[in-house]
Amino acid sequence: MKIKSLIFLGVLQACFLANAQVKTLDPVEYVNPLMGTQSLPNLSNGNTYPAICRPWGMNFWTPQTGKMGDGWAYTYTAEKIRGFKQTHQPSPWMNDYGQFSIMPVTGKLAFTEDERASWFSHKAEVSKPYYYSVYLADYDVTTEITATERAAHFQITFPDNEESSIVIDAFNKGSYIKIIPSENKIIGYTTRNSGGVPENFKNYFVLEFDKPFSTQSTWNDKILEKDKLELNGIHVGAVVGFKTKKGEKVHIKTASSFISIAQAELNLKNELGAATFEETVAASKNEWNKVLGKITVEDTNEDQLKTFYSCLYRTVCFPQKQYEIDAEGKVVHYSPYNGKVLPGYMFAGTGFWDTFRALYPLLNLVYPSINKEMQEGLLNDYKEGGFLPEWSSPGFRNVMVGNNSASVVADAYLKGLRGYDINTLYEALLHGANTEGPMDAVGRKGVNYYNTLGYVPYDVNINENAARTLEYAYDDFTIWKLAKALNRPNKEIKLFEKRMMNYKNLYNPAIGLMSGRNKDGSFPANFNPFKWGDAFTEGNSWHYSWSVFHDVQGLIGLMGGQKAFTAKLDAVFTTPPVFDDSYYGSVIHEIREMQIMNMGQYAHGNQPIQHMIYLYNYAGEPWKTQYWSREVMNRLYKPTPDGYCGDEDNGQTSAWYIFSAMGFYPVCPGTDQYVLGAPLFKKTTLQLENGKQLIINAPDNSAINKYVNELKWNNTAHTKNYINHFEVLEGGELKFDMSSSPNLQRGTAAEAYPYSYSTSK
């Protein structure tokens, strides 16, 4: 009897522990940096790499499995590591700049990338944002890495060996290396880049070792030059050797600079100094917990906790700081626009076409102080480059469409950020909105057509014209909102108020969706809404027709009213994933990702449609938003190497998950509203920078209870389908009463709907 009682008590205790909410006191430990790394050019599950870094740090480090110059630097299915690379790569499609690598070897010297590559296993790999370790099987060596913003600390454990070596690869396309044995030091620079830099671009680096060199050599391409200490060439590197005992640890401290060798040495001194490896690991872990700990989630599902914090980690990686602290303690940067060293902030490594949607709104809510620095960096972009970048890596890059810097600038100011020169930034918006830039993706391609006809025509040899028109119209809305806030001249305000309605010019009643439109006003005959590209950007009409963020009610009117609108939304999920790839000539990875996800035409793996789920709130059927947001979170995100459903894209696809898991989403940046969905967790707490807390409680939340029966804001019934940014900043509690069946009465009245321009007057 006593034994039975003990067994019963044990079962009760196990059940209690299984159902107890996990409070994430150490959030960084839930992060899997390998999430999204099982990707290929023809199928992206994230296209990420494990970044060992600090939040928004200038330099990241990653194990390199791909060939030098390959954008797929680390692929989960790879078998060998070729080196440990300093990287600034925002995307494999953009590739890298400011890169060099370190690789330990033993025995017969191997220094070229193919020869030095070593087998490794994920079973002997530890990957954290603040710490990475892997066993290099061919050399019986364990490499450990931790990082600061501009420096890194390596701890390499060698076997008993007469010929233990460290290979430094400064990469091709122009590099320099110098060994200084008297100081146990190597200095050099790399010039390799993928564009977006002036002719004088260099990334200078310094490495300091805690063990004297017993041998030293430099190498040029495949030729080793023993005892030659300095080399300049197309592709140079260095090798330093030691005699090591079993278990002996060799430490390397390294830093880089876009300014000079002296600045690289200063960065090393300022950020690592005399710190031990363990101290740097602890400091990095603390910084990650501080940043990730701004949002605390509590729940029973550990996989969802891992997914949440792995996504949050990605949202605070890019854009990277491109500024440095000089000898006088002042903020300075190397300009990727004019090649000069200038005062002030600079950031790089993001595409606003992706990140205006949710990443920058997340910064404005949770991390506004870093976005204030980013806004100051945008000022410097404009002053030095003449335009705001739409894709920076590190300077202007000619990719994607739109003029979405307008959204990034306007949303920050309209959400309350202050303390920078908004008037000059507004001038930058005016300039970008009325001028074609030095390349297609800067300023507005086709602006003269857009400003005169009200759209960029389909038949004037401007690619992705309908996408440009829809995005320009939304961007004009954000300029209009900012112009009003800055008390600009009424004529100017009215101009942008008119232009933001240009989206209506592309609605094609014959197909009930947006399409390209010819210069003479006609719609192209037999326009195919399933055709990817052509009039649209990495999508088709089914994806882009919802890109009327600022006037959903106007779009509802075009589509024939609420019932027709929601039926069209439903059809996105029920229409088979057919496609026309003739514009590209092959199936691009974004098409393939839509095709295989079993969600019809819904293509969450790319950005244009990611807000569409939330549009049911504008047409009286919010329970469908609640259903589909949960479906996407559960089906398309996993804390695994194949954990995304397309390119992660510099935090945007992750930011969608973070917002959606909290229960709301910024459908229209530039407004002060978040459109409601349903929270994923039982409890979420936001620690706001002003010291207030937002608590999101959903105690009955579960896999079954995914619908909102009732919502209370600070104990008062909240009947709207949105919440207000400035009310959230005051702190309080959102309490969701969750149910297994939808409440078909809540949120159905017009007064519950979120902002639309057409009904705002």
CSV table of C-alpha atoms in Angstrom, one decimal, residues 419-746:
chain,number,residue,atom,x,y,z
A,419,GLY,CA,16.8,63.3,-30.4
A,420,TYR,CA,18.0,63.3,-34.0
A,421,ASP,CA,17.6,65.5,-37.0
A,422,ILE,CA,14.3,64.4,-38.4
A,423,ASN,CA,14.0,67.4,-40.6
A,424,THR,CA,17.0,66.4,-42.7
A,425,LEU,CA,15.7,62.9,-42.8
A,426,TYR,CA,12.4,64.2,-44.1
A,427,GLU,CA,14.4,66.1,-46.8
A,428,ALA,CA,16.0,62.7,-47.7
A,429,LEU,CA,12.5,61.2,-48.1
A,430,LEU,CA,11.4,64.0,-50.4
A,431,HIS,CA,14.5,63.6,-52.5
A,432,GLY,CA,14.1,59.8,-52.7
A,433,ALA,CA,10.4,60.1,-53.5
A,434,ASN,CA,11.0,62.4,-56.5
A,435,THR,CA,14.2,61.2,-58.0
A,436,GLU,CA,15.6,58.2,-59.7
A,437,GLY,CA,18.8,57.2,-57.9
A,438,PRO,CA,22.2,56.2,-59.2
A,439,MET,CA,20.9,52.6,-59.6
A,440,ASP,CA,17.4,51.0,-60.0
A,441,ALA,CA,17.1,50.1,-56.3
A,442,VAL,CA,17.9,53.6,-55.0
A,443,GLY,CA,15.4,56.4,-55.1
A,444,ARG,CA,12.4,55.6,-57.3
A,445,LYS,CA,12.8,53.8,-60.6
A,446,GLY,CA,10.0,55.0,-62.9
A,447,VAL,CA,9.2,58.0,-60.8
A,448,ASN,CA,8.2,60.3,-63.6
A,449,TYR,CA,5.6,57.8,-64.8
A,450,TYR,CA,4.4,57.3,-61.3
A,451,ASN,CA,4.1,61.0,-60.6
A,452,THR,CA,2.3,61.8,-63.8
A,453,LEU,CA,0.2,58.7,-64.6
A,454,GLY,CA,-0.2,57.5,-61.0
A,455,TYR,CA,1.5,54.2,-61.7
A,456,VAL,CA,4.6,52.7,-63.2
A,457,PRO,CA,3.5,51.2,-66.6
A,458,TYR,CA,3.8,47.6,-67.5
A,459,ASP,CA,5.0,48.2,-71.1
A,460,VAL,CA,7.9,50.7,-70.7
A,461,ASN,CA,10.6,48.2,-69.9
A,462,ILE,CA,10.7,48.8,-66.1
A,463,ASN,CA,10.7,45.5,-64.4
A,464,GLU,CA,8.4,44.7,-61.4
A,465,ASN,CA,6.4,47.8,-62.2
A,466,ALA,CA,3.2,46.9,-60.3
A,467,ALA,CA,5.2,46.1,-57.1
A,468,ARG,CA,6.9,49.4,-57.4
A,469,THR,CA,3.6,51.3,-57.8
A,470,LEU,CA,2.0,49.6,-54.7
A,471,GLU,CA,5.1,50.1,-52.6
A,472,TYR,CA,5.5,53.8,-53.7
A,473,ALA,CA,1.8,54.4,-52.8
A,474,TYR,CA,2.3,53.0,-49.3
A,475,ASP,CA,5.6,54.9,-48.9
A,476,ASP,CA,3.8,58.1,-49.9
A,477,PHE,CA,1.3,57.4,-47.1
A,478,THR,CA,4.2,57.3,-44.6
A,479,ILE,CA,5.6,60.5,-46.0
A,480,TRP,CA,2.1,62.1,-45.7
A,481,LYS,CA,1.9,61.0,-42.1
A,482,LEU,CA,5.3,62.4,-41.3
A,483,ALA,CA,4.7,65.6,-43.2
A,484,LYS,CA,1.6,66.3,-41.1
A,485,ALA,CA,3.6,65.6,-37.8
A,486,LEU,CA,6.3,68.0,-38.9
A,487,ASN,CA,3.8,70.7,-40.0
A,488,ARG,CA,5.0,70.8,-43.5
A,489,PRO,CA,3.3,73.1,-46.1
A,490,ASN,CA,-0.3,72.1,-46.8
A,491,LYS,CA,0.4,71.8,-50.6
A,492,GLU,CA,3.1,69.3,-49.9
A,493,ILE,CA,0.9,67.3,-47.5
A,494,LYS,CA,-1.9,67.2,-50.1
A,495,LEU,CA,0.4,66.0,-52.8
A,496,PHE,CA,1.4,62.9,-50.9
A,497,GLU,CA,-2.2,62.4,-49.7
A,498,LYS,CA,-3.2,62.2,-53.3
A,499,ARG,CA,-0.3,60.0,-54.4
A,500,MET,CA,-0.9,57.4,-51.7
A,501,MET,CA,-4.2,56.5,-53.4
A,502,ASN,CA,-2.3,55.4,-56.6
A,503,TYR,CA,-2.7,51.8,-55.6
A,504,LYS,CA,-6.3,52.0,-57.0
A,505,ASN,CA,-4.9,52.5,-60.5
A,506,LEU,CA,-3.7,48.9,-60.5
A,507,TYR,CA,-6.9,47.1,-59.5
A,508,ASN,CA,-7.9,45.0,-62.4
A,509,PRO,CA,-11.6,44.1,-62.2
A,510,ALA,CA,-11.3,41.4,-64.8
A,511,ILE,CA,-9.3,39.3,-62.4
A,512,GLY,CA,-10.3,40.8,-59.1
A,513,LEU,CA,-6.7,41.4,-58.2
A,514,MET,CA,-3.9,43.9,-58.8
A,515,SER,CA,-2.1,43.7,-62.2
A,516,GLY,CA,0.3,45.6,-64.4
A,517,ARG,CA,-1.2,48.4,-66.4
A,518,ASN,CA,-0.1,49.8,-69.8
A,519,LYS,CA,1.0,53.3,-70.4
A,520,ASP,CA,-2.2,54.0,-72.4
A,521,GLY,CA,-4.3,53.0,-69.4
A,522,SER,CA,-5.3,49.5,-70.6
A,523,PHE,CA,-4.7,46.4,-68.7
A,524,PRO,CA,-2.5,43.7,-70.4
A,525,ALA,CA,-4.6,41.1,-72.2
A,526,ASN,CA,-4.7,37.7,-70.6
A,527,PHE,CA,-2.7,38.9,-67.5
A,528,ASN,CA,-1.8,35.8,-65.5
A,529,PRO,CA,-2.2,36.4,-61.7
A,530,PHE,CA,-0.1,33.2,-61.1
A,531,LYS,CA,2.9,34.6,-63.0
A,532,TRP,CA,5.8,35.3,-60.6
A,533,GLY,CA,8.0,38.3,-61.2
A,534,ASP,CA,7.2,40.3,-64.3
A,535,ALA,CA,4.9,43.0,-62.8
A,536,PHE,CA,5.7,41.8,-59.3
A,537,THR,CA,8.8,41.2,-57.1
A,538,GLU,CA,9.4,37.6,-56.1
A,539,GLY,CA,5.7,36.9,-56.0
A,540,ASN,CA,2.6,37.1,-58.1
A,541,SER,CA,-0.7,39.0,-58.0
A,542,TRP,CA,-2.1,36.7,-55.3
A,543,HIS,CA,0.7,37.8,-53.0
A,544,TYR,CA,1.0,41.5,-53.9
A,545,SER,CA,-2.7,42.5,-54.1
A,546,TRP,CA,-2.8,42.9,-50.4
A,547,SER,CA,0.0,45.5,-50.3
A,548,VAL,CA,-2.4,48.3,-49.4
A,549,PHE,CA,-1.3,48.5,-45.8
A,550,HIS,CA,-2.7,52.0,-45.3
A,551,ASP,CA,-6.1,51.6,-46.8
A,552,VAL,CA,-7.5,48.1,-46.4
A,553,GLN,CA,-11.0,49.5,-46.4
A,554,GLY,CA,-10.3,51.1,-49.8
A,555,LEU,CA,-9.1,47.7,-51.1
A,556,ILE,CA,-12.2,46.0,-49.7
A,557,GLY,CA,-14.3,48.5,-51.7
A,558,LEU,CA,-12.4,47.7,-54.8
A,559,MET,CA,-12.9,44.0,-54.3
A,560,GLY,CA,-16.7,44.3,-53.8
A,561,GLY,CA,-17.2,44.5,-50.1
A,562,GLN,CA,-16.4,42.5,-47.0
A,563,LYS,CA,-17.8,39.2,-48.0
A,564,ALA,CA,-16.1,39.2,-51.4
A,565,PHE,CA,-12.9,40.4,-49.7
A,566,THR,CA,-12.8,37.6,-47.1
A,567,ALA,CA,-13.7,35.1,-49.8
A,568,LYS,CA,-10.7,36.3,-51.7
A,569,LEU,CA,-8.5,36.0,-48.5
A,570,ASP,CA,-9.9,32.4,-48.0
A,571,ALA,CA,-9.1,31.6,-51.6
A,572,VAL,CA,-5.4,32.3,-51.0
A,573,PHE,CA,-5.3,29.2,-48.9
A,574,THR,CA,-7.6,27.0,-51.0
A,575,THR,CA,-6.3,27.8,-54.4
A,576,PRO,CA,-3.7,25.1,-55.4
A,577,PRO,CA,0.0,26.3,-55.5
A,578,VAL,CA,0.1,26.6,-59.3
A,579,PHE,CA,2.6,29.0,-60.7
A,580,ASP,CA,4.0,30.4,-63.9
A,581,ASP,CA,7.8,30.8,-63.7
A,582,SER,CA,8.4,32.0,-67.3
A,583,TYR,CA,9.7,35.4,-66.2
A,584,TYR,CA,12.6,33.8,-64.4
A,585,GLY,CA,13.0,30.9,-66.8
A,586,SER,CA,13.2,28.4,-63.9
A,587,VAL,CA,11.6,27.7,-60.5
A,588,ILE,CA,13.2,30.1,-58.1
A,589,HIS,CA,13.5,29.0,-54.5
A,590,GLU,CA,10.6,31.2,-53.4
A,591,ILE,CA,8.3,29.5,-55.7
A,592,ARG,CA,9.4,26.0,-54.6
A,593,GLU,CA,8.9,27.0,-50.9
A,594,MET,CA,5.3,28.1,-51.6
A,595,GLN,CA,4.6,24.9,-53.6
A,596,ILE,CA,5.7,22.5,-50.9
A,597,MET,CA,4.2,24.1,-47.8
A,598,ASN,CA,0.6,22.8,-48.4
A,599,MET,CA,-1.0,26.2,-47.8
A,600,GLY,CA,-2.2,27.0,-51.3
A,601,GLN,CA,-1.0,30.3,-52.7
A,602,TYR,CA,0.1,31.6,-49.3
A,603,ALA,CA,3.8,32.1,-49.6
A,604,HIS,CA,5.0,33.0,-46.1
A,605,GLY,CA,8.6,32.3,-47.1
A,606,ASN,CA,8.7,35.7,-48.8
A,607,GLN,CA,7.7,39.0,-47.4
A,608,PRO,CA,4.9,40.6,-49.5
A,609,ILE,CA,2.1,38.4,-48.2
A,610,GLN,CA,3.2,38.0,-44.5
A,611,HIS,CA,0.7,40.6,-43.2
A,612,MET,CA,-2.2,39.2,-45.2
A,613,ILE,CA,-3.4,36.9,-42.5
A,614,TYR,CA,-4.2,39.9,-40.3
A,615,LEU,CA,-6.5,41.5,-42.8
A,616,TYR,CA,-9.5,39.5,-41.7
A,617,ASN,CA,-9.6,42.0,-38.8
A,618,TYR,CA,-10.6,44.7,-41.2
A,619,ALA,CA,-13.6,42.7,-42.6
A,620,GLY,CA,-15.3,41.4,-39.5
A,621,GLU,CA,-13.8,37.9,-39.3
A,622,PRO,CA,-10.9,38.2,-36.8
A,623,TRP,CA,-11.2,34.5,-35.8
A,624,LYS,CA,-9.7,33.6,-39.1
A,625,THR,CA,-6.6,35.7,-38.3
A,626,GLN,CA,-6.4,33.8,-35.0
A,627,TYR,CA,-6.6,30.4,-36.8
A,628,TRP,CA,-4.2,31.1,-39.6
A,629,SER,CA,-1.5,32.9,-37.5
A,630,ARG,CA,-1.4,29.8,-35.2
A,631,GLU,CA,-1.3,27.5,-38.2
A,632,VAL,CA,1.7,29.4,-39.6
A,633,MET,CA,3.5,29.5,-36.3
A,634,ASN,CA,3.0,25.8,-35.7
A,635,ARG,CA,3.6,24.5,-39.2
A,636,LEU,CA,6.2,26.8,-40.7
A,637,TYR,CA,8.6,27.5,-37.8
A,638,LYS,CA,10.7,24.9,-35.9
A,639,PRO,CA,13.8,25.3,-33.7
A,640,THR,CA,15.7,23.0,-36.1
A,641,PRO,CA,18.2,23.4,-39.0
A,642,ASP,CA,15.2,23.3,-41.4
A,643,GLY,CA,13.2,25.6,-39.1
A,644,TYR,CA,12.1,28.4,-41.5
A,645,CYS,CA,10.0,28.2,-44.6
A,646,GLY,CA,12.1,30.5,-46.8
A,647,ASP,CA,14.9,33.1,-46.4
A,648,GLU,CA,15.0,34.5,-42.9
A,649,ASP,CA,15.9,37.9,-44.3
A,650,ASN,CA,17.7,39.9,-41.6
A,651,GLY,CA,15.2,39.5,-38.9
A,652,GLN,CA,11.9,40.1,-40.8
A,653,THR,CA,10.6,36.6,-41.0
A,654,SER,CA,11.6,36.1,-37.3
A,655,ALA,CA,10.0,39.4,-36.3
A,656,TRP,CA,6.7,38.2,-37.8
A,657,TYR,CA,6.9,35.2,-35.4
A,658,ILE,CA,7.8,37.4,-32.4
A,659,PHE,CA,4.9,39.7,-33.0
A,660,SER,CA,2.5,36.9,-33.8
A,661,ALA,CA,3.5,34.9,-30.8
A,662,MET,CA,2.7,38.0,-28.6
A,663,GLY,CA,-0.7,38.2,-30.2
A,664,PHE,CA,-0.5,41.3,-32.5
A,665,TYR,CA,1.2,42.5,-35.6
A,666,PRO,CA,2.1,45.9,-37.2
A,667,VAL,CA,0.2,45.6,-40.5
A,668,CYS,CA,0.8,49.3,-41.3
A,669,PRO,CA,4.0,50.8,-40.0
A,670,GLY,CA,3.5,54.6,-39.9
A,671,THR,CA,0.3,54.2,-37.8
A,672,ASP,CA,0.1,53.7,-34.0
A,673,GLN,CA,-1.8,50.5,-34.2
A,674,TYR,CA,-1.0,46.8,-33.8
A,675,VAL,CA,-3.6,44.5,-35.4
A,676,LEU,CA,-4.7,41.6,-33.1
A,677,GLY,CA,-4.2,37.9,-33.6
A,678,ALA,CA,-3.9,35.5,-30.7
A,679,PRO,CA,-0.9,34.9,-28.4
A,680,LEU,CA,1.0,31.6,-28.6
A,681,PHE,CA,2.1,31.5,-25.0
A,682,LYS,CA,0.3,31.4,-21.7
A,683,LYS,CA,2.2,34.5,-20.5
A,684,THR,CA,4.5,37.0,-22.1
A,685,THR,CA,6.1,40.0,-20.4
A,686,LEU,CA,7.7,42.9,-22.3
A,687,GLN,CA,10.2,45.0,-20.3
A,688,LEU,CA,9.9,48.4,-22.1
A,689,GLU,CA,12.8,50.8,-22.2
A,690,ASN,CA,10.8,53.4,-20.2
A,691,GLY,CA,10.6,51.1,-17.2
A,692,LYS,CA,7.0,50.0,-17.8
A,693,GLN,CA,5.8,46.4,-18.4
A,694,LEU,CA,3.4,45.0,-20.9
A,695,ILE,CA,2.0,41.7,-19.6
A,696,ILE,CA,0.2,39.4,-22.0
A,697,ASN,CA,-1.8,36.8,-20.1
A,698,ALA,CA,-3.6,33.9,-21.7
A,699,PRO,CA,-3.7,31.3,-18.9
A,700,ASP,CA,-6.0,28.9,-20.8
A,701,ASN,CA,-4.0,29.0,-24.0
A,702,SER,CA,-3.3,25.6,-25.6
A,703,ALA,CA,-3.0,23.8,-28.9
A,704,ILE,CA,-6.8,23.5,-28.8
A,705,ASN,CA,-7.7,26.9,-27.3
A,706,LYS,CA,-6.4,29.1,-30.1
A,707,TYR,CA,-9.4,31.5,-30.5
A,708,VAL,CA,-10.0,34.7,-28.6
A,709,ASN,CA,-13.3,34.6,-26.7
A,710,GLU,CA,-12.7,37.9,-24.9
A,711,LEU,CA,-9.9,40.4,-24.4
A,712,LYS,CA,-9.4,42.7,-21.5
A,713,TRP,CA,-7.0,45.7,-21.4
A,714,ASN,CA,-6.2,46.5,-17.7
A,715,ASN,CA,-9.4,44.7,-16.6
A,716,THR,CA,-11.7,46.5,-19.0
A,717,ALA,CA,-13.3,44.7,-22.0
A,718,HIS,CA,-11.4,45.6,-25.2
A,719,THR,CA,-13.6,45.2,-28.2
A,720,LYS,CA,-11.3,46.6,-30.9
A,721,ASN,CA,-9.3,44.4,-33.3
A,722,TYR,CA,-6.2,46.4,-32.6
A,723,ILE,CA,-4.3,47.9,-29.7
A,724,ASN,CA,-2.5,51.3,-29.6
A,725,HIS,CA,1.2,51.7,-29.5
A,726,PHE,CA,1.2,54.6,-27.0
A,727,GLU,CA,-1.2,52.9,-24.7
A,728,VAL,CA,1.1,49.8,-24.7
A,729,LEU,CA,4.0,52.1,-23.8
A,730,GLU,CA,2.2,53.1,-20.6
A,731,GLY,CA,2.3,49.4,-19.6
A,732,GLY,CA,-0.5,47.2,-18.4
A,733,GLU,CA,-2.1,43.9,-18.9
A,734,LEU,CA,-3.7,42.3,-22.0
A,735,LYS,CA,-5.7,39.4,-20.8
A,736,PHE,CA,-6.9,36.9,-23.4
A,737,ASP,CA,-9.7,34.5,-22.6
A,738,MET,CA,-8.9,31.7,-25.0
A,739,SER,CA,-11.4,29.2,-26.3
A,740,SER,CA,-11.5,26.1,-28.5
A,741,SER,CA,-14.1,27.6,-30.7
A,742,PRO,CA,-14.2,31.0,-32.4
A,743,ASN,CA,-16.3,33.9,-31.0
A,744,LEU,CA,-18.3,34.9,-34.1
A,745,GLN,CA,-19.6,38.1,-32.5
A,746,ARG,CA,-16.4,39.7,-31.2
